[in-house]
C-alpha cells in the first residue's frame, strides 16, 4: 500500500475517499481473515462510528487474530488483556506506585495500564469478575481513566474489542447490562464453511505468512481516522428516519416493563412482550443511526435510508435486549426478537 | 456564488418534481373516491330499482334498507381510504423514494431544505439527487392517470344495465298483475277464499262480483277480517305504515300507478249456499257497508241506486237468467227486512226500477209490494248484468301475508262445472216494453 494514496488529514475527505479507505482496510484484514465479511464490516463500522465491539464466537474462529490484524492494518497502538478471574481493575487501568527518583526521593507515580492504547483487545472478557469488567466502563464511554482521584485522558481513536466465548460458561461472569450497553455492536463469528476452511488451511500452514500492510502512516493514522469519523457524523438524517430508529428501539421494550411505566410502545410486538424483560436503551438508537451512516457512506450516499437502519439493527440491538426465562425455556434468542421487531416496525414506515 | 445558485436551481427542480408526484397521487386518490362512491351509488340504485320491480313491499323495504346500509358503509370506507391515500409532500417524497429506489434521498432533501445549518455534504446530496431526477419523474413514480376505481364504476353501470331489464322480465306477481294489459278474471269459491284487510300499500284494482247472497257472505267475512285488523297491535299499524311507505316508493321508482292498472276481476261463488260461516250481521243489508278504510263500499248490496254509476264505463261483468234472478229475489225476501215495508230501508228496491234503466236496479228491488207505477221506463244502455252486485275492494292477488308467519295465500282457481240442466250465464239485454204489453204486465204485477 502506498501511503501517498491515503487521504490527507487536513482536507475534508469526500464520500468516495471514505468508501475507498474503508474497502482498503477491509482488503488488508481479509488477507489474514478468511470469510467473516460481515463481521469485518461491522467491526470497521464500529471503529469509524466511534464505538466499541463485543465479539462473540466459539474458540478457534479467529477472534484474536481479527483484532490483531485490524491493529496492524490501521497502524495504531494495540494492547491485549487476557481476562481471568483473578484479574484486578488496576491491572487494566494502571496504578500509582512508589517510585524512587534519581535524587532518592520517593513519590507516587502513575503507571498506565494496558487500557492506554488505541486498540484494546479484551480477550474472554466474561472470565473476569464484574468489578474488573466495570473498570473498562469509564474508558469506553468517556475516553478517560480515573486512578487515585486523577483523571487521565485516552488518545483517540480509542477502540475496545472484547471477545466472549458463548459455550464455556463454567467460571464465567456474564457482563452487566451497563457494560453491554457500551458496546456499539455485537459481532458474531461462526465457524467457517468448507471452502473457507480450505483457504484458512492453505494460508496458515504454508511457509509464508500473509503480511498485512498498514493503510495509514503511523504518525497520521489517528488524525486520518478522526477525520473520517467526523465525516460519518456529517451524513444527513431526515427526521422521519430518526423517528423510525426511535420507534425501532421503543418496540424492543415490553409494554409491561417497569422501566417504561405508563408509556406504551408505539408498535406492539408479541415476541417482545412475551420474551423480553428489558429492551434497548437510547444507546441502541444511537448505534442504529451511526451504523446506518457508515452504510450510507459505503453506498455513496450522504443521507440515511430505512434499509441502512434495518441492516445494522441486529448488530446494534441484539446485545441490548435482556431476555427472560420464558425465552430461554422456549429457545428464543435475541436475534429472533429483533427480527420480529423489524417486521412490525417496517409496517409503520412513512 | 454561482455554484450556490446552481444548487438552489437543482433543489428547486427536485422539490418541483416531488410536488408533481404529490399532485398525481392526490389526483388518483380523488378519482378513487369519486369513482368508487359513484359505483356504490349506481350499484345501489340499480339494486333498489330491481328490488322495487321484483319484490313485495315489505321485502322491498327490507332490501332497500340493507342496500342503503351497505352502500353507506362502502362510501364511508372508500372515503376513509381516499383520505388515507391523500399524501402530503413528505409522504409523496417517501413514496417516490420507495418506488424510485432512491434510498431516502428525496425525503432527506425535502425535510432538510429549510434547515438553517446544512451539512458539508448537502451539495453532494442535492447533486446526487438531481442526477437521479429521471428516476422520480411523476410519470415514472405513478404511471396511471386514471384510478383503477373506474373499473368498479363501469362494472356497476354494466350490472345496472343488465339488472334492470332482468328485473322487468321477472317482476313479482303482485306487481305484475297491475301491469298487464288484459284484465284477469278469477273464479273463486267463497268457502276457500281467504279474506283479509287489504294491503294499504296496494292500490285498489280488483273487482269482485257475485250473486247477492255470496256478496253478503263476503261482506261478513270482510267485517270479520276488519275486526281482526282492528284488534291488531301497534306493531301491525307500523307494519301497515311501512307497507304503505314501501308501496309508494315502489310506485315512484317503477313509475307505475296502480290506478291505471286494469282491475283483476274475481268472480265469487258459493258452493254451500245457505250456510253463513261468518255469523256476523251483514252490514251490506243494513246499508252501512264500508270498506276497511272506512269508505262506503261503492257497489255494496245495500248501495241502492248508485250501484252501477261508479263503474258505468266498465263492460258488463255478468248477468243471471230470470229464473236465477227469481231465486235471488226469494233469497232476498228471507232477509230480516220486512217484506213490503215502505220505510226507506237502504237496499230495498222499488218496482219502478224493474224497467228503469236509470240508477241502480239492484237485486234488492225485487221485493214484493213495489209500486207498479215504476214498472216501465226507457231502455237504457245500462250494462248487462247490473242486477248483480259489483264490489271493489282494495285487494289484489299477492304472495305475501299481512300476518307474519301466516301461510301464503294463493287465490284459488275454481271453476265449477255446469250440470246438464245448467247453462252458462248469458247477458240479457234490457229492452223497451211495447205499449200494448205494458198494461198486461202491469196487471200481472198488480195481481
XYZ file of N, CA and C in Angstrom, chain A residues 5 8 31 84 107 123 126 132 138 190 301 313 335 350:
42
model
N -1.392 7.330 -1.176
C -2.800 7.185 -1.546
C -3.730 7.485 -0.383
N -5.573 12.889 3.107
C -4.907 13.866 3.944
C -5.778 14.212 5.134
N -6.713 -10.334 4.044
C -5.516 -11.099 3.679
C -5.242 -12.176 4.727
N -8.911 -12.902 33.221
C -9.014 -14.094 34.057
C -9.748 -13.730 35.326
N 8.268 8.979 45.474
C 6.970 9.612 45.196
C 6.090 8.651 44.382
N -9.650 -10.068 25.791
C -9.922 -11.445 25.384
C -10.672 -12.179 26.485
N -15.601 -12.162 29.727
C -16.548 -12.702 30.710
C -15.890 -13.619 31.736
N -13.880 -6.065 37.780
C -12.817 -5.840 36.812
C -13.383 -5.449 35.448
N -15.513 3.445 32.196
C -15.174 4.856 32.030
C -14.337 5.067 30.766
N -18.923 -17.100 13.451
C -19.305 -18.516 13.429
C -18.207 -19.323 12.743
N -23.778 7.529 -0.506
C -24.860 8.471 -0.219
C -24.477 9.386 0.943
N -29.550 -3.144 12.399
C -30.352 -3.391 13.605
C -29.918 -4.641 14.373
N -31.842 -12.588 18.504
C -31.899 -12.374 17.057
C -33.323 -12.532 16.549
N -43.104 5.721 6.931
C -43.867 6.871 6.428
C -44.250 6.682 4.967
